[in-house]
Amino acid sequence: MTLITDIRLRRILDSRGNPTVEADVVTESGGFGRAAAPSGASTGEYEAVERPPGEAIAAAREHAVPRLVGEVYAGNQRDVDAALHAADGTDDFSEIGANSAVAISMAAAKAGADVLGAPLFQHLGGTFRGENFPIPLGNVVGGGEHAADATDIQEFLAAPVGAPSVADAVFANAAVHAAVADLLEERGVPCGKGDEGAWAPSIDDGEAFEVVAEAVSMVQEEVGFNIGFGLDVAGAELYDSDSGTYEYSDRSRDTDEQIEYIAELVEEYDLVYVEDPLDEDDYDAFADLTDEVGDQTLICGDDLFVTNTDRLVEGIDRGAANSILIKPNQIGTLTDAFDAIELATENGYDSVVSHRSGETEDATIAHLAVATDAPFIKTGAVGGERTAKLNELIRIADDAT
């Protein structure tokens, strides 16, 4: 019933107005799945390779489609993804492009779920997937690679860790986003939005901390449950490998100073989440920071691990973090993303399923987070391509409970 009978690939627009790859998968019984690849602006050196969409589509049509159509069942996700790896023949999807691979992988999963008549999270996670729903981390102030003339730290995140439901958490993040706008207006700070819909004011990190802390406090008092505060530092983007320092607008920090700075921020703002505080190659510095504050907050590796189990194994062996960011397009298939989450869970790491800065209306990651019982999801706070995932998360929770 789930034998793949057709795959169609096309270019569509992402949220930045750039082309990306969309895939349709059709099965012999009429099952249908559609998915689109996201794209990052702040990308790790070790991510799977994203090819220009036109080239990725041509390569996938030549190498991957013949291995899938009439050969593989969409209901068997591991077979689908194994065929994509075999078609590519490299370690990093540089032949067919990780953007084509992840679009086909996700579309096949949806087609399989369609045939089975089950929601995608149920198809992927099965009956014993767990009973929890992820807490959404909402980007409310952004800079770094996501916005020009803004903060050095890339993302300031609301983390509604005490929310009684997914819907309460989603609306709390939106309320913090609105409160930030009000506070910036009171200070006479004009601002637009960055790639992920977060406010991107021309202020320094210190003022951003003040504004977001006040906004979180205001909304927390209003909703009556705990809202934490998190960061994506994007340390690799700040790191200058020639000088061995982290370059901020107002000063440089060597690695020891960067560790001390982040540890101080964790203490001062009671941070519940810190992503990529250090360079993507510095496992030792990650381990030192985790030793210092890992019992107080999540130290999350994004560029450090790039959803890759080999890099995660090294991180686990060296005590480099206590959580991992999961981005399916970093590694190319849902199977690889699932394997990274399973390995992380087995070793006491929390998984944070994440969007990218360049996104579409595709909501697969909402289902992936629920299917794997991931404790957190990063989807932004507002904006059509972000709310597509948040609203899907609300629907899943509503349907499943």
mmCIF file of C-alpha atoms in Angstrom:
data_model
loop_
_atom_site.group_PDB
_atom_site.id
_atom_site.type_symbol
_atom_site.label_atom_id
_atom_site.label_comp_id
_atom_site.label_asym_id
_atom_site.label_seq_id
_atom_site.Cartn_x
_atom_site.Cartn_y
_atom_site.Cartn_z
ATOM 1 C CA MET A 1 0.000 0.000 0.000
ATOM 2 C CA THR A 2 2.800 2.454 0.762
ATOM 3 C CA LEU A 3 4.978 1.620 -2.246
ATOM 4 C CA ILE A 4 6.247 4.927 -3.605
ATOM 5 C CA THR A 5 4.939 5.475 -7.138
ATOM 6 C CA ASP A 6 5.885 9.092 -7.789
ATOM 7 C CA ILE A 7 8.128 11.838 -6.448
ATOM 8 C CA ARG A 8 7.869 15.423 -7.618
ATOM 9 C CA LEU A 9 10.424 18.082 -6.770
ATOM 10 C CA ARG A 10 10.147 21.818 -7.240
ATOM 11 C CA ARG A 11 11.574 25.149 -6.108
ATOM 12 C CA ILE A 12 9.429 27.237 -3.761
ATOM 13 C CA LEU A 13 10.066 30.371 -1.706
ATOM 14 C CA ASP A 14 11.272 30.307 1.875
ATOM 15 C CA SER A 15 10.592 33.006 4.473
ATOM 16 C CA ARG A 16 13.619 35.044 3.365
ATOM 17 C CA GLY A 17 12.464 35.065 -0.241
ATOM 18 C CA ASN A 18 15.092 32.541 -1.270
ATOM 19 C CA PRO A 19 14.367 29.383 -3.258
ATOM 20 C CA THR A 20 14.212 26.083 -1.436
ATOM 21 C CA VAL A 21 13.274 22.485 -2.295
ATOM 22 C CA GLU A 22 9.761 21.089 -1.916
ATOM 23 C CA ALA A 23 9.000 17.395 -2.436
ATOM 24 C CA ASP A 24 5.739 15.519 -3.077
ATOM 25 C CA VAL A 25 5.645 11.764 -2.494
ATOM 26 C CA VAL A 26 2.758 9.617 -3.799
ATOM 27 C CA THR A 27 2.118 5.948 -3.001
ATOM 28 C CA GLU A 28 0.337 3.185 -4.936
ATOM 29 C CA SER A 29 -2.786 3.483 -2.796
ATOM 30 C CA GLY A 30 -2.963 7.258 -3.211
ATOM 31 C CA GLY A 31 -1.105 8.241 -0.085
ATOM 32 C CA PHE A 32 0.337 11.743 -0.381
ATOM 33 C CA GLY A 33 2.994 13.679 1.498
ATOM 34 C CA ARG A 34 4.496 17.113 0.891
ATOM 35 C CA ALA A 35 7.436 18.696 2.705
ATOM 36 C CA ALA A 36 9.920 21.527 2.193
ATOM 37 C CA ALA A 37 13.513 22.015 3.289
ATOM 38 C CA PRO A 38 14.417 24.898 5.598
ATOM 39 C CA SER A 39 17.719 26.755 5.400
ATOM 40 C CA GLY A 40 20.030 28.239 8.022
ATOM 41 C CA ALA A 41 21.897 31.568 8.022
ATOM 42 C CA SER A 42 24.078 30.672 10.992
ATOM 43 C CA THR A 43 25.323 27.268 9.881
ATOM 44 C CA GLY A 44 27.771 24.860 11.455
ATOM 45 C CA GLU A 45 30.931 23.912 9.592
ATOM 46 C CA TYR A 46 30.066 20.221 9.888
ATOM 47 C CA GLU A 47 26.471 20.323 8.640
ATOM 48 C CA ALA A 48 25.329 18.204 5.716
ATOM 49 C CA VAL A 49 25.758 20.121 2.477
ATOM 50 C CA GLU A 50 22.891 22.178 1.085
ATOM 51 C CA ARG A 51 23.215 22.574 -2.675
ATOM 52 C CA PRO A 52 21.592 25.365 -4.728
ATOM 53 C CA PRO A 53 17.967 24.194 -5.053
ATOM 54 C CA GLY A 54 18.019 23.794 -8.834
ATOM 55 C CA GLU A 55 21.160 21.654 -8.676
ATOM 56 C CA ALA A 56 19.841 19.644 -5.710
ATOM 57 C CA ILE A 57 16.589 18.887 -7.539
ATOM 58 C CA ALA A 58 18.387 17.812 -10.715
ATOM 59 C CA ALA A 59 20.770 15.558 -8.767
ATOM 60 C CA ALA A 60 17.939 14.020 -6.741
ATOM 61 C CA ARG A 61 15.927 13.313 -9.901
ATOM 62 C CA GLU A 62 18.921 11.579 -11.428
ATOM 63 C CA HIS A 63 20.190 9.619 -8.440
ATOM 64 C CA ALA A 64 17.515 9.335 -5.725
ATOM 65 C CA VAL A 65 14.148 9.139 -7.466
ATOM 66 C CA PRO A 66 15.004 5.947 -9.452
ATOM 67 C CA ARG A 67 16.039 4.229 -6.208
ATOM 68 C CA LEU A 68 12.756 5.132 -4.499
ATOM 69 C CA VAL A 69 9.924 4.991 -7.055
ATOM 70 C CA GLY A 70 8.617 1.430 -7.395
ATOM 71 C CA GLU A 71 11.364 0.223 -5.061
ATOM 72 C CA VAL A 72 10.754 1.492 -1.516
ATOM 73 C CA TYR A 73 7.737 1.710 0.793
ATOM 74 C CA ALA A 74 6.973 5.082 2.347
ATOM 75 C CA GLY A 75 5.741 3.279 5.453
ATOM 76 C CA ASN A 76 9.295 2.131 6.176
ATOM 77 C CA GLN A 77 11.138 5.338 6.972
ATOM 78 C CA ARG A 78 14.500 3.667 7.533
ATOM 79 C CA ASP A 79 14.351 2.100 4.071
ATOM 80 C CA VAL A 80 13.467 5.448 2.509
ATOM 81 C CA ASP A 81 16.370 7.174 4.222
ATOM 82 C CA ALA A 82 18.788 4.326 3.487
ATOM 83 C CA ALA A 83 17.906 4.676 -0.198
ATOM 84 C CA LEU A 84 18.636 8.419 -0.013
ATOM 85 C CA HIS A 85 22.049 7.730 1.521
ATOM 86 C CA ALA A 86 22.794 5.082 -1.125
ATOM 87 C CA ALA A 87 21.738 7.425 -3.902
ATOM 88 C CA ASP A 88 23.970 10.175 -2.574
ATOM 89 C CA GLY A 89 27.028 8.042 -1.873
ATOM 90 C CA THR A 90 28.817 10.628 0.291
ATOM 91 C CA ASP A 91 29.003 11.277 4.033
ATOM 92 C CA ASP A 92 27.451 14.725 3.846
ATOM 93 C CA PHE A 93 24.796 14.604 1.096
ATOM 94 C CA SER A 94 27.001 16.744 -1.127
ATOM 95 C CA GLU A 95 25.839 14.842 -4.252
ATOM 96 C CA ILE A 96 22.046 15.223 -4.078
ATOM 97 C CA GLY A 97 22.031 17.991 -1.443
ATOM 98 C CA ALA A 98 20.752 17.758 2.110
ATOM 99 C CA ASN A 99 17.914 20.066 1.067
ATOM 100 C CA SER A 100 16.589 17.538 -1.474
ATOM 101 C CA ALA A 101 17.222 14.645 0.905
ATOM 102 C CA VAL A 102 15.380 16.115 3.883
ATOM 103 C CA ALA A 103 12.422 17.268 1.755
ATOM 104 C CA ILE A 104 11.993 13.753 0.306
ATOM 105 C CA SER A 105 12.539 12.099 3.698
ATOM 106 C CA MET A 106 9.872 14.205 5.390
ATOM 107 C CA ALA A 107 7.430 13.974 2.466
ATOM 108 C CA ALA A 108 7.745 10.167 2.464
ATOM 109 C CA ALA A 109 6.965 10.086 6.195
ATOM 110 C CA LYS A 110 3.829 12.114 5.583
ATOM 111 C CA ALA A 111 2.790 9.860 2.700
ATOM 112 C CA GLY A 112 3.274 6.809 4.922
ATOM 113 C CA ALA A 113 1.158 8.381 7.652
ATOM 114 C CA ASP A 114 -1.499 9.315 5.112
ATOM 115 C CA VAL A 115 -1.854 5.720 3.931
ATOM 116 C CA LEU A 116 -2.018 4.431 7.469
ATOM 117 C CA GLY A 117 -4.591 7.044 8.419
ATOM 118 C CA ALA A 118 -2.547 8.119 11.424
ATOM 119 C CA PRO A 119 -1.259 11.566 12.361
ATOM 120 C CA LEU A 120 2.412 12.010 11.519
ATOM 121 C CA PHE A 121 3.562 12.102 15.154
ATOM 122 C CA GLN A 122 1.782 8.785 15.770
ATOM 123 C CA HIS A 123 3.278 7.207 12.641
ATOM 124 C CA LEU A 124 6.780 8.315 13.637
ATOM 125 C CA GLY A 125 6.530 7.751 17.383
ATOM 126 C CA GLY A 126 4.220 4.778 17.636
ATOM 127 C CA THR A 127 1.869 3.842 20.417
ATOM 128 C CA PHE A 128 4.465 4.197 23.170
ATOM 129 C CA ARG A 129 5.844 7.568 22.116
ATOM 130 C CA GLY A 130 5.417 9.123 25.581
ATOM 131 C CA GLU A 131 2.831 11.460 27.019
ATOM 132 C CA ASN A 132 4.676 14.773 27.140
ATOM 133 C CA PHE A 133 4.627 17.765 24.847
ATOM 134 C CA PRO A 134 7.608 20.007 24.130
ATOM 135 C CA ILE A 135 8.017 23.426 25.688
ATOM 136 C CA PRO A 136 8.395 26.010 22.889
ATOM 137 C CA LEU A 137 11.381 28.347 23.150
ATOM 138 C CA GLY A 138 10.388 31.683 21.607
ATOM 139 C CA ASN A 139 12.923 34.021 20.003
ATOM 140 C CA VAL A 140 11.908 37.551 21.058
ATOM 141 C CA VAL A 141 15.073 39.617 20.397
ATOM 142 C CA GLY A 142 17.515 38.650 17.686
ATOM 143 C CA GLY A 143 20.832 39.773 16.252
ATOM 144 C CA GLY A 144 23.985 37.976 15.204
ATOM 145 C CA GLU A 145 23.643 36.407 11.775
ATOM 146 C CA HIS A 146 19.865 36.905 11.828
ATOM 147 C CA ALA A 147 19.830 40.717 11.760
ATOM 148 C CA ALA A 148 22.244 43.537 10.916
ATOM 149 C CA ASP A 149 23.081 46.339 13.387
ATOM 150 C CA ALA A 150 21.562 44.484 16.342
ATOM 151 C CA THR A 151 22.778 42.469 19.336
ATOM 152 C CA ASP A 152 25.952 40.383 19.291
ATOM 153 C CA ILE A 153 24.189 37.461 20.956
ATOM 154 C CA GLN A 154 22.033 35.907 18.259
ATOM 155 C CA GLU A 155 18.836 35.029 20.117
ATOM 156 C CA PHE A 156 17.182 36.038 23.380
ATOM 157 C CA LEU A 157 14.522 33.415 24.100
ATOM 158 C CA ALA A 158 11.440 33.218 26.277
ATOM 159 C CA ALA A 159 11.122 29.773 27.879
ATOM 160 C CA PRO A 160 7.720 29.194 29.514
ATOM 161 C CA VAL A 161 8.907 26.212 31.563
ATOM 162 C CA GLY A 162 5.985 26.416 33.997
ATOM 163 C CA ALA A 163 3.195 26.555 31.434
ATOM 164 C CA PRO A 164 0.399 24.084 32.160
ATOM 165 C CA SER A 165 -0.221 23.380 28.467
ATOM 166 C CA VAL A 166 1.284 23.816 25.019
ATOM 167 C CA ALA A 167 -1.265 26.479 24.165
ATOM 168 C CA ASP A 168 -0.493 28.452 27.342
ATOM 169 C CA ALA A 169 3.216 28.275 26.501
ATOM 170 C CA VAL A 170 2.709 29.419 22.913
ATOM 171 C CA PHE A 171 0.574 32.394 23.922
ATOM 172 C CA ALA A 172 3.005 33.311 26.718
ATOM 173 C CA ASN A 173 5.858 33.549 24.207
ATOM 174 C CA ALA A 174 3.748 35.747 21.953
ATOM 175 C CA ALA A 175 2.929 37.949 24.951
ATOM 176 C CA VAL A 176 6.633 38.322 25.796
ATOM 177 C CA HIS A 177 7.305 39.233 22.159
ATOM 178 C CA ALA A 178 4.620 41.949 22.374
ATOM 179 C CA ALA A 179 5.884 43.189 25.754
ATOM 180 C CA VAL A 180 9.391 43.585 24.317
ATOM 181 C CA ALA A 181 7.964 45.814 21.575
ATOM 182 C CA ASP A 182 6.171 47.971 24.154
ATOM 183 C CA LEU A 183 9.299 48.340 26.285
ATOM 184 C CA LEU A 184 11.426 49.259 23.282
ATOM 185 C CA GLU A 185 8.871 51.880 22.278
ATOM 186 C CA GLU A 186 8.933 53.331 25.794
ATOM 187 C CA ARG A 187 12.700 53.652 25.490
ATOM 188 C CA GLY A 188 12.359 55.336 22.106
ATOM 189 C CA VAL A 189 14.108 52.491 20.324
ATOM 190 C CA PRO A 190 12.722 51.874 16.822
ATOM 191 C CA CYS A 191 13.134 48.376 15.443
ATOM 192 C CA GLY A 192 12.144 45.965 12.733
ATOM 193 C CA LYS A 193 12.268 42.197 12.809
ATOM 194 C CA GLY A 194 15.020 39.734 12.002
ATOM 195 C CA ASP A 195 14.873 36.501 10.023
ATOM 196 C CA GLU A 196 12.898 34.598 12.653
ATOM 197 C CA GLY A 197 10.378 37.295 13.516
ATOM 198 C CA ALA A 198 12.184 38.417 16.655
ATOM 199 C CA TRP A 199 12.659 42.135 17.273
ATOM 200 C CA ALA A 200 16.030 43.333 16.005
ATOM 201 C CA PRO A 201 16.675 46.700 17.684
ATOM 202 C CA SER A 202 19.937 48.572 17.393
ATOM 203 C CA ILE A 203 20.881 48.070 21.049
ATOM 204 C CA ASP A 204 23.751 46.333 22.797
ATOM 205 C CA ASP A 205 23.502 43.008 24.590
ATOM 206 C CA GLY A 206 23.283 44.681 28.018
ATOM 207 C CA GLU A 207 20.168 46.641 27.097
ATOM 208 C CA ALA A 208 18.653 43.556 25.446
ATOM 209 C CA PHE A 209 19.079 41.650 28.711
ATOM 210 C CA GLU A 210 17.311 44.468 30.589
ATOM 211 C CA VAL A 211 14.395 44.598 28.139
ATOM 212 C CA VAL A 212 13.834 40.853 27.840
ATOM 213 C CA ALA A 213 14.166 40.269 31.593
ATOM 214 C CA GLU A 214 11.545 42.954 32.251
ATOM 215 C CA ALA A 215 9.234 41.608 29.540
ATOM 216 C CA VAL A 216 9.506 38.073 30.887
ATOM 217 C CA SER A 217 8.803 39.303 34.417
ATOM 218 C CA MET A 218 5.745 41.286 33.283
ATOM 219 C CA VAL A 219 4.206 38.379 31.385
ATOM 220 C CA GLN A 220 5.073 35.885 34.104
ATOM 221 C CA GLU A 221 3.152 37.968 36.615
ATOM 222 C CA GLU A 222 0.229 38.241 34.210
ATOM 223 C CA VAL A 223 -0.068 34.526 33.342
ATOM 224 C CA GLY A 224 0.819 33.166 36.783
ATOM 225 C CA PHE A 225 3.372 30.524 35.791
ATOM 226 C CA ASN A 226 7.143 30.457 35.498
ATOM 227 C CA ILE A 227 8.725 31.829 32.328
ATOM 228 C CA GLY A 228 12.461 31.389 32.033
ATOM 229 C CA PHE A 229 15.012 33.131 29.900
ATOM 230 C CA GLY A 230 17.366 31.521 27.373
ATOM 231 C CA LEU A 231 20.043 32.415 24.826
ATOM 232 C CA ASP A 232 21.482 31.253 21.543
ATOM 233 C CA VAL A 233 24.927 32.810 21.695
ATOM 234 C CA ALA A 234 26.034 31.433 18.290
ATOM 235 C CA GLY A 235 29.569 31.354 19.663
ATOM 236 C CA ALA A 236 31.123 30.083 16.438
ATOM 237 C CA GLU A 237 29.980 33.263 14.700
ATOM 238 C CA LEU A 238 31.681 35.410 17.373
ATOM 239 C CA TYR A 239 34.876 33.374 17.464
ATOM 240 C CA ASP A 240 37.981 34.599 15.617
ATOM 241 C CA SER A 241 40.185 31.562 15.068
ATOM 242 C CA ASP A 242 43.216 33.715 14.213
ATOM 243 C CA SER A 243 43.213 35.576 17.517
ATOM 244 C CA GLY A 244 41.512 32.824 19.539
ATOM 245 C CA THR A 245 39.036 35.328 20.930
ATOM 246 C CA TYR A 246 35.307 35.990 20.902
ATOM 247 C CA GLU A 247 34.707 39.342 19.236
ATOM 248 C CA TYR A 248 31.873 41.441 20.673
ATOM 249 C CA SER A 249 31.071 44.988 19.600
ATOM 250 C CA ASP A 250 32.605 46.508 22.723
ATOM 251 C CA ARG A 251 35.406 44.075 23.600
ATOM 252 C CA SER A 252 37.152 40.765 22.979
ATOM 253 C CA ARG A 253 37.111 37.769 25.306
ATOM 254 C CA ASP A 254 39.496 34.856 25.343
ATOM 255 C CA THR A 255 38.035 31.399 25.922
ATOM 256 C CA ASP A 256 38.387 31.503 29.717
ATOM 257 C CA GLU A 257 36.753 34.932 29.793
ATOM 258 C CA GLN A 258 33.946 33.691 27.538
ATOM 259 C CA ILE A 259 33.266 30.778 29.901
ATOM 260 C CA GLU A 260 33.289 33.138 32.893
ATOM 261 C CA TYR A 261 30.980 35.596 31.080
ATOM 262 C CA ILE A 262 28.419 32.940 30.195
ATOM 263 C CA ALA A 263 28.530 31.472 33.717
ATOM 264 C CA GLU A 264 27.882 34.949 35.139
ATOM 265 C CA LEU A 265 24.899 35.407 32.808
ATOM 266 C CA VAL A 266 23.475 32.061 33.927
ATOM 267 C CA GLU A 267 23.724 33.209 37.539
ATOM 268 C CA GLU A 268 22.471 36.772 37.024
ATOM 269 C CA TYR A 269 19.486 35.972 34.808
ATOM 270 C CA ASP A 270 18.783 32.448 36.041
ATOM 271 C CA LEU A 271 19.077 31.253 32.458
ATOM 272 C CA VAL A 272 17.352 27.944 31.768
ATOM 273 C CA TYR A 273 18.932 27.426 28.339
ATOM 274 C CA VAL A 274 22.211 28.402 26.675
ATOM 275 C CA GLU A 275 22.868 27.306 23.100
ATOM 276 C CA ASP A 276 26.279 27.363 21.422
ATOM 277 C CA PRO A 277 28.040 29.485 24.053
ATOM 278 C CA LEU A 278 31.429 28.579 22.573
ATOM 279 C CA ASP A 279 33.110 27.740 19.287
ATOM 280 C CA GLU A 280 31.947 24.641 17.418
ATOM 281 C CA ASP A 281 35.346 22.925 17.676
ATOM 282 C CA ASP A 282 36.013 23.585 21.355
ATOM 283 C CA TYR A 283 34.702 20.489 23.138
ATOM 284 C CA ASP A 284 37.001 21.186 26.106
ATOM 285 C CA ALA A 285 35.621 24.674 26.695
ATOM 286 C CA PHE A 286 32.060 23.330 26.395
ATOM 287 C CA ALA A 287 32.972 20.704 29.013
ATOM 288 C CA ASP A 288 34.430 23.323 31.368
ATOM 289 C CA LEU A 289 31.279 25.435 31.140
ATOM 290 C CA THR A 290 29.051 22.391 31.598
ATOM 291 C CA ASP A 291 31.044 21.430 34.693
ATOM 292 C CA GLU A 292 30.520 24.912 36.078
ATOM 293 C CA VAL A 293 26.821 25.541 35.403
ATOM 294 C CA GLY A 294 25.423 22.362 33.839
ATOM 295 C CA ASP A 295 23.500 21.595 37.012
ATOM 296 C CA GLN A 296 21.686 24.948 36.719
ATOM 297 C CA THR A 297 20.899 25.215 33.023
ATOM 298 C CA LEU A 298 20.883 23.398 29.702
ATOM 299 C CA ILE A 299 24.132 23.789 27.767
ATOM 300 C CA CYS A 300 23.012 22.951 24.246
ATOM 301 C CA GLY A 301 25.185 22.061 21.272
ATOM 302 C CA ASP A 302 23.944 23.152 17.853
ATOM 303 C CA ASP A 303 26.948 23.901 15.647
ATOM 304 C CA LEU A 304 28.933 21.670 18.017
ATOM 305 C CA PHE A 305 26.885 18.537 17.234
ATOM 306 C CA VAL A 306 25.010 19.421 13.989
ATOM 307 C CA THR A 307 22.547 16.556 14.731
ATOM 308 C CA ASN A 308 25.394 14.142 13.943
ATOM 309 C CA THR A 309 25.729 11.025 16.116
ATOM 310 C CA ASP A 310 29.511 10.818 15.586
ATOM 311 C CA ARG A 311 30.007 14.332 16.936
ATOM 312 C CA LEU A 312 27.470 13.671 19.692
ATOM 313 C CA VAL A 313 29.381 10.549 20.805
ATOM 314 C CA GLU A 314 32.548 12.626 21.099
ATOM 315 C CA GLY A 315 30.654 15.247 23.084
ATOM 316 C CA ILE A 316 29.174 12.642 25.423
ATOM 317 C CA ASP A 317 32.601 11.070 25.982
ATOM 318 C CA ARG A 318 34.079 14.473 26.841
ATOM 319 C CA GLY A 319 31.136 15.793 28.896
ATOM 320 C CA ALA A 320 30.767 18.690 26.499
ATOM 321 C CA ALA A 321 27.101 19.598 27.094
ATOM 322 C CA ASN A 322 23.829 18.290 28.470
ATOM 323 C CA SER A 323 21.513 18.877 25.519
ATOM 324 C CA ILE A 324 21.522 18.832 21.724
ATOM 325 C CA LEU A 325 19.729 20.877 19.098
ATOM 326 C CA ILE A 326 18.034 18.701 16.480
ATOM 327 C CA LYS A 327 17.653 20.084 12.961
ATOM 328 C CA PRO A 328 16.726 17.420 10.377
ATOM 329 C CA ASN A 329 18.251 19.395 7.506
ATOM 330 C CA GLN A 330 21.607 19.530 9.307
ATOM 331 C CA ILE A 331 21.925 15.779 8.858
ATOM 332 C CA GLY A 332 19.640 15.134 5.865
ATOM 333 C CA THR A 333 17.025 12.584 6.946
ATOM 334 C CA LEU A 334 14.450 11.904 9.658
ATOM 335 C CA THR A 335 16.163 8.603 10.485
ATOM 336 C CA ASP A 336 19.435 10.359 11.264
ATOM 337 C CA ALA A 337 17.580 12.931 13.370
ATOM 338 C CA PHE A 338 15.766 10.151 15.263
ATOM 339 C CA ASP A 339 19.040 8.327 15.899
ATOM 340 C CA ALA A 340 20.600 11.487 17.321
ATOM 341 C CA ILE A 341 17.634 11.984 19.669
ATOM 342 C CA GLU A 342 17.726 8.352 20.826
ATOM 343 C CA LEU A 343 21.458 8.509 21.494
ATOM 344 C CA ALA A 344 21.047 11.776 23.380
ATOM 345 C CA THR A 345 18.215 10.407 25.518
ATOM 346 C CA GLU A 346 20.153 7.228 26.337
ATOM 347 C CA ASN A 347 22.966 9.400 27.659
ATOM 348 C CA GLY A 348 20.895 11.846 29.671
ATOM 349 C CA TYR A 349 20.934 14.677 27.148
ATOM 350 C CA ASP A 350 17.781 16.695 26.481
ATOM 351 C CA SER A 351 16.801 17.205 22.837
ATOM 352 C CA VAL A 352 15.586 20.513 21.435
ATOM 353 C CA VAL A 353 13.957 20.093 18.016
ATOM 354 C CA SER A 354 14.499 23.260 16.017
ATOM 355 C CA HIS A 355 13.447 25.315 13.030
ATOM 356 C CA ARG A 356 15.932 27.261 10.865
ATOM 357 C CA SER A 357 16.065 30.974 10.188
ATOM 358 C CA GLY A 358 14.920 30.390 6.596
ATOM 359 C CA GLU A 359 11.648 28.487 6.914
ATOM 360 C CA THR A 360 8.441 27.520 5.114
ATOM 361 C CA GLU A 361 4.938 26.628 6.287
ATOM 362 C CA ASP A 362 6.117 23.028 6.740
ATOM 363 C CA ALA A 363 5.259 21.832 10.266
ATOM 364 C CA THR A 364 7.051 18.467 10.319
ATOM 365 C CA ILE A 365 9.248 19.432 13.276
ATOM 366 C CA ALA A 366 6.175 19.830 15.510
ATOM 367 C CA HIS A 367 5.337 16.157 14.860
ATOM 368 C CA LEU A 368 8.973 15.104 15.239
ATOM 369 C CA ALA A 369 9.217 16.756 18.660
ATOM 370 C CA VAL A 370 6.028 15.075 19.900
ATOM 371 C CA ALA A 371 6.917 11.703 18.348
ATOM 372 C CA THR A 372 10.285 11.613 20.122
ATOM 373 C CA ASP A 373 9.044 13.042 23.431
ATOM 374 C CA ALA A 374 11.559 15.870 23.082
ATOM 375 C CA PRO A 375 11.311 18.239 26.069
ATOM 376 C CA PHE A 376 11.807 21.426 24.008
ATOM 377 C CA ILE A 377 11.132 22.830 20.556
ATOM 378 C CA LYS A 378 12.456 26.057 19.004
ATOM 379 C CA THR A 379 10.078 27.567 16.495
ATOM 380 C CA GLY A 380 10.220 31.325 17.013
ATOM 381 C CA ALA A 381 7.353 33.216 18.598
ATOM 382 C CA VAL A 382 5.463 34.941 15.777
ATOM 383 C CA GLY A 383 5.382 35.084 11.970
ATOM 384 C CA GLY A 384 3.486 32.861 9.544
ATOM 385 C CA GLU A 385 6.165 30.219 8.993
ATOM 386 C CA ARG A 386 6.763 30.102 12.779
ATOM 387 C CA THR A 387 3.110 30.049 13.839
ATOM 388 C CA ALA A 388 2.497 27.237 11.318
ATOM 389 C CA LYS A 389 4.550 24.997 13.618
ATOM 390 C CA LEU A 390 3.211 26.434 16.864
ATOM 391 C CA ASN A 391 -0.394 26.097 15.753
ATOM 392 C CA GLU A 392 0.276 22.522 14.605
ATOM 393 C CA LEU A 393 1.696 21.810 18.050
ATOM 394 C CA ILE A 394 -1.488 23.150 19.643
ATOM 395 C CA ARG A 395 -3.603 20.964 17.319
ATOM 396 C CA ILE A 396 -1.526 17.869 18.118
ATOM 397 C CA ALA A 397 -1.877 18.433 21.848
ATOM 398 C CA ASP A 398 -5.598 19.048 21.445
ATOM 399 C CA ASP A 399 -6.083 15.883 19.389
ATOM 400 C CA ALA A 400 -3.885 13.692 21.573
ATOM 401 C CA THR A 401 -5.290 14.571 24.966
#
